[in-house]
Amino acid sequence: MKVNEIGEIGLINRFSKILRSEYLGDDCAVLDLGEDYLVVTIDMLHRITDFPYEMTPYDIGWMSVAVSLSDVASMGAKPTGVVAAVGLPGDTEVEFAEGIISGMSECARSYGTEIIGGDTDQHAELTIVTTALGRVDKDKVKLRSKAKVGDLLCVTGYVGTPAAGYKVIIEERAVPEDDKKLLSKYFFKPMPRVEEGIKLSKYPFVTSMIDMSDGLGKSIYELSTASDVGFLVDADSLPLRPETIRLAKDRKELLEMAICFGGEFELLFTVSPDKIDDISDVAFTIIGKVVEEGLTLDDKGKRSEIVCKGYEHLRKKRNDVH
Amino acid sequence: MKVNEIGEIGLINRFSKILRSEYLGDDCAVLDLGEDYLVVTIDMLHRITDFPYEMTPYDIGWMSVAVSLSDVASMGAKPTGVVAAVGLPGDTEVEFAEGIISGMSECARSYGTEIIGGDTDQHAELTIVTTALGRVDKDKVKLRSKAKVGDLLCVTGYVGTPAAGYKVIIEERAVPEDDKKLLSKYFFKPMPRVEEGIKLSKYPFVTSMIDMSDGLGKSIYELSTASDVGFLVDADSLPLRPETIRLAKDRKELLEMAICFGGEFELLFTVSPDKIDDISDVAFTIIGKVVEEGLTLDDKGKRSEIVCKGYEHLRKKRNDVH
């Protein structure tokens, strides 16, 4: 069997059996430093699936660091360093390469950290791998595995914006110029929720957290698997930008964009219902609740199974709707 | 100007100016954890330049982890975790992928650590990036920058073995069967000097250290730049396996193999001459000394400049002699 037949989840399951490591299963591995935890993540991005030619080198560098910082954010950790391996085609202009490094550096610095090391290599396809490190108090780390039945499901910011950006920029769907401007901004320069993650880590009643880089649907799936629970999502509660709503052809497409699309940089988390009003310093939206089993979408009383598992890197291209 | 015209060193110099980070310049970045240091490194390997088709998937995995552990070793640190990003062509057999993960896992476990996290992705070219973490006491960390004039230059193990392996396996040079067997073993399953690095870190009179993944010549160049010193290397002192000596066509080729070839997994370090006899628990060879300036090879009284800078990833293929 080939890896593109088994898919990413199948492959990861097989790899996990070989690795037999207690560290696997969250957005970051967690290492005990004694006083606190070190979290560490690694992400591979490359030209064909992650860097459309509409992106500037600066955007490419920014995006590469942002994806790793988003993983650190999802653990409630404070970033403490990023290392990056950059594989460049030999005929890349030096200025282009410098643009990538500038974007990487500025993204890291925007979040209070920096690029502390790296490796450069010649590679047929532009390939960037980043590792972000972070630290978090032991009693504050957030995992995927602690969601409880009855908890409320919450998300920072909006969902569906990367999908809308993809449709405007890559598929060239016609929208008002102002909408295009805004959607491009979020598509090319995503802002990982580092501050929000750190703030949410302080609340012991935030029971689980995950970033949404693979989309809402897959993130819910991951939470459900790790916590052995189900989710009921209320379609009408999904926070959508007006630009996203205007762009969608119909409600079906709108919900697909909101649920089955990768590239989101928001945090998805669960909260004990009796304490949720105590979260005073983070803007978020309640989009559903934790139930015994199943991944269900309630759209004005009509219920359906959330079947998309979000982006499967080994099967489809990034940002494909599926 | 293109990146393959400027070369790896030129590019890294440009990147360093953009990053303005105090952490750059050693085999690993060093982060202050309060009580001790965390060291972190990242290395990109890929099919065309690093994984000849003679390698098994297990070898590929082993090699990918070994290169990062070698960086940790060069700082005198104890490995505490490895994360890896694995980009696989879609038509890769699942068994092949599992073989890679087995090799990675066993290499990490052989050195007292494990694969604690990762990322999988579809990639046109098999590409593996590893990040290794380590910890070292603050007063024991070894850097490239502290070599002093008068120090002795030392190396663990042998030099030239990867070059000999390359010539036998890739260039198919005819050698006795036993020689081929031994050279293949070291070529396919290199052993980073983790234990030796930890032991050497305990000696305050070991003034600088670097791994030799880019070859002796480039490693000396890196030490000389970081410490602002020169080196005088004695050709007759270079520790060479009998198999390597037998394989070389002539002395010129032998010295090229020993000095100008990448893929070495030994540690190169400098030691205060009056204390060198105190190193009782590590096998090593004195191959030269630190001088005011210049990189000079003394071959039976005939002196020449060491001009090879070792492997430049952005110009040549790995293991090319140049």
XYZ file of C-alpha atoms in Angstrom:
644
model
C 0.000 0.000 0.000
C 1.167 3.526 -0.815
C 1.203 6.408 1.667
C -1.286 8.404 -0.417
C -3.756 5.544 -0.130
C -3.531 5.266 3.633
C -3.703 9.030 4.302
C -2.113 11.165 6.973
C -4.142 9.914 9.930
C -3.576 6.277 8.982
C 0.119 6.883 8.542
C 0.467 8.751 11.837
C -1.285 5.898 13.620
C 1.227 3.454 12.166
C 4.170 5.695 13.014
C 2.918 6.111 16.580
C 2.950 2.353 17.052
C 6.613 2.250 16.028
C 7.618 5.257 18.103
C 5.770 4.200 21.287
C 6.292 7.689 22.713
C 4.178 9.190 25.466
C 4.896 12.609 23.983
C 2.785 12.250 20.828
C -0.792 13.386 20.447
C -0.893 17.154 20.919
C 0.067 20.120 18.749
C 3.415 20.116 20.545
C 5.487 17.560 22.401
C 5.797 18.422 26.083
C 9.143 18.036 27.868
C 9.430 18.305 31.638
C 12.049 20.928 32.527
C 11.549 20.459 36.264
C 10.029 23.810 37.121
C 7.865 24.095 34.004
C 7.270 22.494 30.613
C 9.048 23.011 27.321
C 6.767 22.540 24.323
C 8.202 21.843 20.881
C 6.628 21.475 17.453
C 7.792 20.982 13.862
C 5.999 21.885 10.620
C 6.924 21.304 7.001
C 5.670 23.673 4.303
C 6.636 23.705 0.648
C 6.009 25.457 -2.625
C 3.452 23.196 -4.295
C 1.023 22.823 -1.417
C 1.660 25.805 0.825
C 3.162 28.737 -1.031
C 1.062 29.858 -4.002
C 2.969 32.138 -6.355
C 0.808 35.057 -5.263
C 2.721 35.082 -1.968
C 5.717 37.368 -1.592
C 8.917 35.930 -0.097
C 8.090 37.910 3.040
C 4.651 36.248 3.205
C 6.277 32.821 2.772
C 8.655 33.451 5.654
C 5.912 34.865 7.855
C 3.577 31.936 7.169
C 6.305 29.371 7.914
C 6.892 30.753 11.381
C 3.227 31.497 12.064
C 2.198 27.836 11.671
C 4.651 26.728 14.341
C 3.810 29.565 16.709
C 0.152 28.583 16.373
C 1.024 25.139 17.725
C 2.827 26.712 20.678
C -0.198 28.963 21.259
C -2.526 25.979 21.367
C -0.640 24.594 24.369
C -0.995 27.869 26.243
C 2.769 28.365 26.045
C 4.916 31.451 25.557
C 7.244 31.164 22.520
C 10.928 31.079 23.426
C 12.657 30.440 20.108
C 12.273 29.225 16.522
C 14.718 27.259 14.387
C 14.180 26.855 10.652
C 15.499 24.737 7.805
C 15.186 26.448 4.426
C 15.620 24.439 1.231
C 16.017 26.718 -1.776
C 16.172 25.965 -5.499
C 19.666 26.858 -6.728
C 18.364 29.549 -9.070
C 16.526 31.426 -6.303
C 17.460 35.102 -6.254
C 19.389 36.002 -3.107
C 16.952 38.887 -2.566
C 14.053 36.438 -2.617
C 15.794 34.292 -0.015
C 16.483 37.363 2.112
C 12.797 38.266 1.862
C 11.849 34.880 3.290
C 14.244 35.338 6.201
C 12.894 38.842 6.848
C 9.345 37.520 7.007
C 10.398 34.735 9.344
C 12.299 37.106 11.592
C 9.529 39.680 11.778
C 6.871 37.099 12.513
C 8.960 35.670 15.355
C 9.732 39.133 16.741
C 6.057 40.124 16.538
C 5.409 37.354 19.025
C 8.250 38.190 21.373
C 10.721 35.589 20.145
C 13.297 35.218 17.382
C 14.932 32.853 14.888
C 17.719 31.350 16.978
C 19.171 28.876 14.499
C 18.736 27.206 11.171
C 19.975 25.214 8.246
C 20.074 26.119 4.562
C 20.162 23.604 1.782
C 19.670 23.393 -1.948
C 16.365 21.751 -2.789
C 14.475 21.333 -6.053
C 11.295 22.611 -4.385
C 11.229 25.549 -1.983
C 10.764 23.802 1.368
C 10.690 25.376 4.804
C 10.528 23.497 8.085
C 10.181 25.378 11.341
C 10.452 24.235 14.927
C 9.032 26.512 17.583
C 9.781 26.157 21.266
C 7.705 27.483 24.128
C 7.415 27.317 27.871
C 4.367 26.952 30.040
C 3.724 26.387 33.738
C 2.916 22.784 34.518
C -0.527 23.567 35.898
C -1.391 25.733 32.879
C -0.519 23.537 29.882
C -3.518 22.772 27.664
C -3.936 19.404 25.985
C -6.384 17.861 23.544
C -7.390 15.107 25.884
C -9.275 16.793 28.713
C -12.570 17.868 27.137
C -15.541 16.762 29.261
C -19.133 16.046 28.301
C -21.128 19.200 29.009
C -18.243 21.590 28.263
C -18.874 24.369 25.807
C -16.944 24.437 22.519
C -15.422 27.838 21.758
C -13.309 29.455 19.080
C -11.276 32.661 18.916
C -11.824 35.059 16.015
C -13.583 33.880 12.882
C -13.761 30.681 10.894
C -13.876 30.360 7.116
C -11.618 33.310 6.343
C -8.738 31.281 4.823
C -11.250 29.447 2.627
C -12.644 32.745 1.436
C -9.116 34.047 0.822
C -8.293 30.953 -1.187
C -11.347 31.357 -3.370
C -10.595 35.003 -4.059
C -6.841 34.740 -4.576
C -6.249 31.289 -6.016
C -9.583 30.618 -7.708
C -9.936 34.303 -8.620
C -13.587 34.535 -7.640
C -14.920 38.021 -8.249
C -15.736 39.962 -5.064
C -15.837 43.665 -4.152
C -12.325 45.202 -4.062
C -12.504 45.963 -0.330
C -13.442 42.357 0.423
C -10.518 41.116 -1.653
C -8.146 43.429 0.199
C -9.242 42.237 3.604
C -9.323 38.538 2.688
C -5.857 38.794 1.078
C -4.458 40.335 4.236
C -5.637 37.463 6.409
C -4.695 34.860 3.817
C -1.118 36.028 3.334
C -0.273 37.189 6.826
C -2.103 35.047 9.365
C -1.820 36.003 13.012
C -1.405 33.046 15.359
C -3.281 33.469 18.635
C -0.263 33.490 20.910
C -1.539 36.089 23.372
C -4.955 34.443 23.526
C -3.369 31.035 24.152
C -1.323 32.364 27.044
C -4.374 34.110 28.546
C -6.564 31.021 28.180
C -3.885 28.862 29.818
C -4.487 30.737 33.077
C -8.049 29.448 33.351
C -8.149 25.961 34.854
C -11.700 25.502 33.561
C -10.455 25.706 29.935
C -10.338 21.938 29.680
C -8.763 21.334 26.244
C -7.277 23.310 23.392
C -6.053 22.784 19.823
C -5.119 25.057 16.976
C -7.179 24.969 13.800
C -4.489 24.710 11.138
C -6.202 21.676 9.638
C -9.652 23.262 9.816
C -12.537 23.158 12.265
C -13.762 19.703 11.230
C -10.450 17.927 11.673
C -9.679 19.823 14.862
C -12.981 18.679 16.383
C -12.170 15.168 15.232
C -8.760 15.325 16.926
C -10.272 16.645 20.164
C -12.961 13.964 20.098
C -10.406 11.187 19.598
C -8.021 12.461 22.280
C -10.775 13.159 24.853
C -13.074 10.258 23.876
C -16.106 12.516 23.530
C -18.354 13.844 20.776
C -19.265 17.349 19.645
C -22.464 19.087 18.651
C -21.756 22.226 16.622
C -24.390 24.887 16.035
C -24.105 26.191 12.476
C -25.753 29.513 13.269
C -23.172 30.222 15.972
C -20.160 29.927 13.687
C -18.405 33.305 13.619
C -18.043 34.330 9.982
C -16.728 37.567 8.547
C -19.237 39.479 6.390
C -16.765 39.164 3.498
C -16.867 35.365 3.834
C -20.665 35.320 3.920
C -20.891 37.607 0.869
C -18.476 35.422 -1.085
C -20.201 32.083 -0.500
C -22.482 30.921 -3.328
C -24.910 29.258 -0.931
C -25.235 28.012 2.624
C -23.715 24.644 1.737
C -20.548 26.270 0.455
C -20.444 28.651 3.397
C -20.555 25.806 5.915
C -17.949 23.847 3.962
C -15.680 26.869 4.057
C -16.214 27.213 7.781
C -15.731 23.566 8.679
C -13.819 21.616 6.056
C -11.002 23.951 5.121
C -7.450 24.143 6.494
C -5.207 27.091 7.122
C -7.159 28.531 10.068
C -5.020 30.171 12.735
C -7.649 30.284 15.476
C -7.751 28.383 18.741
C -10.504 25.877 19.429
C -11.091 25.103 23.091
C -13.548 23.671 25.566
C -14.745 25.346 28.767
C -16.715 24.243 31.809
C -20.117 25.907 31.295
C -20.479 27.286 34.835
C -17.217 29.212 34.599
C -17.290 30.536 31.057
C -18.287 34.056 32.092
C -15.048 34.341 34.062
C -13.039 34.585 30.804
C -12.799 38.342 30.614
C -9.691 39.030 28.540
C -10.112 36.911 25.401
C -12.673 37.443 22.627
C -14.299 34.172 21.620
C -17.513 32.614 20.387
C -19.390 29.591 21.736
C -20.072 27.348 18.741
C -21.303 24.148 20.341
C -20.851 21.714 23.148
C -19.186 18.478 24.140
C -21.533 15.466 23.982
C -21.168 11.748 24.589
C -20.390 10.803 21.012
C -20.524 11.697 17.350
C -19.482 14.786 15.439
C -22.748 16.502 14.602
C -23.662 19.760 12.930
C -27.003 21.297 13.892
C -28.135 23.631 11.120
C -31.408 25.213 12.265
C -32.592 21.946 13.733
C -31.438 19.815 10.815
C -28.675 17.538 12.034
C -25.896 15.985 9.954
C -22.636 14.227 10.631
C -19.495 16.322 10.230
C -17.751 13.986 7.818
C -14.899 16.109 6.583
C -11.776 15.460 8.558
C -10.186 18.663 7.380
C -6.992 18.757 5.442
C -5.177 15.496 4.885
C -1.693 16.444 3.755
C -0.973 13.103 2.217
C -4.114 13.065 0.162
C -4.979 16.537 -0.969
C -3.518 19.929 -1.514
C -3.632 22.561 1.171
C -6.775 24.602 1.285
C -8.695 22.259 -0.964
C -12.285 22.052 0.104
C -13.165 18.443 0.699
C 22.480 37.056 -7.954
C 21.319 33.473 -7.420
C 21.782 31.509 -4.210
C 23.933 28.888 -5.959
C 26.330 31.652 -7.001
C 26.748 33.088 -3.521
C 27.126 29.695 -1.755
C 26.075 28.557 1.667
C 28.533 30.599 3.704
C 27.734 33.783 1.787
C 24.034 33.180 2.202
C 24.285 32.427 5.914
C 26.250 35.655 6.394
C 23.457 37.598 4.695
C 20.771 35.814 6.690
C 22.625 36.490 9.948
C 22.566 40.229 9.229
C 18.777 40.086 8.866
C 18.216 37.911 11.922
C 20.548 39.855 14.252
C 20.383 37.001 16.761
C 22.965 36.361 19.423
C 22.111 32.657 19.224
C 23.646 31.960 15.822
C 27.145 30.654 15.174
C 27.420 27.217 16.795
C 26.180 23.762 15.849
C 23.191 24.424 18.106
C 21.403 27.493 19.386
C 21.744 27.816 23.153
C 18.756 28.848 25.265
C 19.106 29.772 28.924
C 16.737 27.643 31.016
C 17.847 29.239 34.268
C 19.548 26.275 35.862
C 21.202 24.971 32.679
C 21.166 25.420 28.908
C 18.873 23.944 26.292
C 20.596 23.402 22.952
C 18.581 23.034 19.760
C 19.538 22.265 16.177
C 17.762 21.648 12.869
C 19.012 19.736 9.819
C 17.459 19.175 6.411
C 18.300 16.046 4.422
C 16.735 14.908 1.169
C 16.858 12.217 -1.447
C 19.012 13.779 -4.156
C 21.878 14.956 -1.996
C 21.710 12.832 1.141
C 19.987 9.509 0.568
C 21.584 7.445 -2.214
C 19.364 4.603 -3.380
C 21.763 2.121 -1.812
C 20.438 3.175 1.610
C 17.619 1.195 3.181
C 14.689 3.123 4.671
C 16.078 2.192 8.093
C 19.462 3.737 7.146
C 17.684 6.886 5.945
C 15.868 7.279 9.237
C 18.956 6.518 11.274
C 21.073 9.033 9.324
C 18.442 11.773 9.673
C 18.477 11.558 13.449
C 22.230 10.959 13.699
C 23.075 14.280 12.017
C 21.088 16.246 14.581
C 22.404 14.255 17.529
C 25.926 14.975 16.292
C 25.201 18.697 16.628
C 23.966 18.166 20.180
C 27.100 16.126 20.922
C 29.331 18.923 19.681
C 27.941 21.244 22.368
C 28.704 18.700 25.076
C 24.972 18.283 25.697
C 22.857 15.274 26.574
C 20.058 14.651 24.034
C 16.563 15.134 25.483
C 14.296 14.750 22.484
C 14.031 14.772 18.696
C 11.203 16.044 16.497
C 11.090 15.253 12.801
C 9.252 16.408 9.697
C 9.022 13.727 7.019
C 7.994 14.648 3.476
C 7.148 11.550 1.453
C 6.356 11.111 -2.242
C 2.730 9.984 -2.501
C 3.680 6.664 -4.091
C 6.002 5.691 -1.229
C 5.202 2.243 0.116
C 3.863 2.408 3.669
C 6.432 -0.229 4.661
C 9.199 1.994 3.351
C 7.885 4.905 5.428
C 7.661 2.669 8.478
C 11.260 1.624 7.896
C 12.344 5.253 8.014
C 10.489 5.802 11.288
C 12.029 2.624 12.767
C 15.509 3.845 11.884
C 14.792 7.249 13.393
C 13.368 5.742 16.552
C 16.198 3.269 17.057
C 18.874 5.886 16.480
C 17.256 8.190 19.052
C 16.829 5.350 21.555
C 20.434 4.245 21.046
C 21.433 7.624 22.394
C 19.050 7.655 25.336
C 16.347 9.812 23.808
C 13.322 9.374 21.532
C 11.231 10.883 18.740
C 8.803 13.039 20.703
C 6.884 14.668 17.875
C 6.686 15.193 14.168
C 4.934 16.223 11.024
C 4.226 14.218 7.885
C 3.615 15.735 4.512
C 3.451 14.763 0.877
C 6.527 15.960 -0.975
C 7.810 15.294 -4.502
C 11.251 14.509 -3.079
C 11.813 12.470 0.079
C 12.789 15.160 2.576
C 13.490 14.732 6.279
C 14.147 17.531 8.723
C 15.103 16.758 12.294
C 15.418 18.955 15.325
C 17.326 17.582 18.287
C 17.212 19.089 21.751
C 19.777 18.673 24.483
C 20.682 19.996 27.894
C 24.053 20.931 29.277
C 25.281 22.608 32.445
C 26.115 26.245 31.906
C 29.763 25.835 32.851
C 30.149 22.812 30.565
C 28.729 23.987 27.219
C 31.294 23.913 24.396
C 31.327 26.596 21.706
C 33.296 27.206 18.526
C 34.608 30.526 19.692
C 36.992 29.767 22.552
C 39.998 28.138 20.836
C 43.263 29.773 21.969
C 46.627 30.022 20.235
C 48.776 27.185 21.545
C 45.859 24.776 22.091
C 46.128 21.343 20.550
C 43.680 20.304 17.826
C 42.139 16.898 18.439
C 39.644 14.580 16.800
C 37.689 11.540 17.988
C 37.781 8.352 15.929
C 38.968 8.421 12.339
C 38.723 10.846 9.451
C 38.184 9.981 5.805
C 35.917 7.005 6.390
C 32.767 8.543 4.827
C 34.810 9.518 1.770
C 36.062 5.961 1.444
C 32.519 4.651 1.877
C 31.280 6.982 -0.832
C 33.938 5.823 -3.264
C 33.146 2.180 -2.621
C 29.379 2.385 -2.558
C 28.467 5.234 -4.878
C 31.444 5.230 -7.224
C 31.729 1.433 -6.985
C 35.482 1.410 -6.627
C 36.789 -2.138 -6.331
C 38.156 -3.009 -2.883
C 38.493 -6.238 -0.894
C 35.119 -7.566 0.270
C 35.935 -7.125 3.969
C 36.905 -3.495 3.377
C 33.635 -2.885 1.548
C 31.680 -4.420 4.398
C 33.319 -2.262 7.012
C 33.148 0.954 4.988
C 29.479 0.323 4.164
C 28.670 -0.092 7.829
C 30.131 3.275 8.769
C 28.705 4.960 5.687
C 25.141 3.807 6.204
C 24.930 3.830 9.976
C 27.111 6.582 11.363
C 27.477 6.834 15.130
C 27.381 10.378 16.470
C 29.802 10.957 19.347
C 27.215 11.713 21.993
C 28.960 9.987 24.908
C 32.300 11.493 23.948
C 30.758 14.967 23.731
C 29.271 14.664 27.210
C 32.565 13.395 28.622
C 34.598 16.144 26.947
C 32.187 18.784 28.257
C 33.348 18.009 31.780
C 36.884 19.197 31.041
C 37.152 22.978 31.355
C 40.410 22.909 29.393
C 38.584 21.616 26.287
C 38.328 25.118 24.871
C 36.196 24.678 21.739
C 34.286 21.957 19.948
C 32.458 21.388 16.642
C 31.106 18.368 14.840
C 32.612 17.405 11.502
C 29.487 16.899 9.386
C 30.849 19.260 6.749
C 34.313 17.688 6.823
C 37.573 18.474 8.584
C 38.509 21.378 6.322
C 35.283 23.301 6.744
C 35.119 22.529 10.456
C 38.585 23.987 10.967
C 37.513 26.993 8.923
C 34.442 27.460 11.144
C 36.512 27.190 14.336
C 39.082 29.638 12.968
C 36.420 32.181 12.072
C 34.586 31.881 15.395
C 37.741 31.947 17.541
C 39.759 34.328 15.329
C 42.732 31.977 15.191
C 44.509 29.800 12.640
C 45.304 26.077 12.517
C 48.326 24.025 11.599
C 47.368 20.423 10.798
C 49.926 17.631 10.640
C 49.077 15.277 7.775
C 50.911 12.322 9.266
C 48.863 12.576 12.463
C 45.486 12.235 10.738
C 43.832 9.056 12.043
C 42.877 6.961 9.016
C 41.421 3.490 8.917
C 43.566 0.922 7.085
C 40.631 0.399 4.701
C 40.696 4.095 3.810
C 44.449 4.042 3.228
C 44.187 0.929 1.055
C 41.428 2.454 -1.050
C 43.166 5.757 -1.862
C 44.894 5.922 -5.239
C 47.648 8.158 -3.937
C 48.542 10.454 -1.061
C 46.827 13.427 -2.685
C 43.528 11.572 -2.829
C 43.968 10.245 0.681
C 44.452 13.726 2.121
C 41.505 15.045 0.126
C 39.350 12.282 1.538
C 40.521 13.099 5.045
C 40.120 16.851 4.826
C 37.736 17.951 2.100
C 34.860 15.532 2.418
C 31.603 15.893 4.353
C 29.571 13.363 6.261
C 32.038 12.860 9.127
C 30.432 12.187 12.510
C 33.483 12.846 14.652
C 34.084 15.664 17.096
C 36.840 18.172 16.486
C 38.022 20.043 19.569
C 40.844 22.104 21.014
C 42.585 21.474 24.330
C 45.032 23.423 26.503
C 48.339 21.560 25.955
C 49.315 21.350 29.628
C 46.098 19.536 30.566
C 45.602 17.171 27.661
C 46.861 14.131 29.554
C 44.008 14.585 32.036
C 41.494 13.388 29.428
C 41.315 9.779 30.461
C 37.926 8.553 29.263
C 37.771 9.570 25.598
C 39.814 8.123 22.741
C 41.156 10.855 20.489
C 44.084 11.872 18.294
C 46.078 15.101 18.302
C 46.188 16.274 14.681
C 47.596 19.778 14.976
C 47.562 22.988 16.931
C 46.023 26.411 17.106
C 48.209 29.148 15.612
C 47.867 32.877 15.085
C 46.482 32.696 11.567
C 46.047 30.695 8.404
C 44.758 27.182 7.757
C 47.866 25.200 6.962
C 48.562 21.555 6.268
C 52.053 20.290 7.071
C 52.773 17.171 5.035
C 56.212 15.921 6.038
C 57.564 19.472 6.186
C 55.849 20.621 2.984
C 53.280 23.239 3.897
C 50.164 24.141 1.934
C 47.026 26.141 2.568
C 43.908 24.116 3.384
C 41.719 25.622 0.697
C 38.749 23.307 0.675
C 35.974 24.649 2.806
C 34.299 21.288 3.019
C 30.830 20.689 1.759
C 28.845 23.676 0.555
C 25.247 22.512 0.384
C 24.184 25.227 -1.976
C 26.898 24.496 -4.484
C 27.667 20.824 -4.538
C 26.214 17.497 -3.711
C 26.868 15.903 -0.375
C 29.958 13.775 -0.212
C 31.425 15.220 -3.364
C 35.125 15.636 -3.045
C 36.020 19.218 -3.795
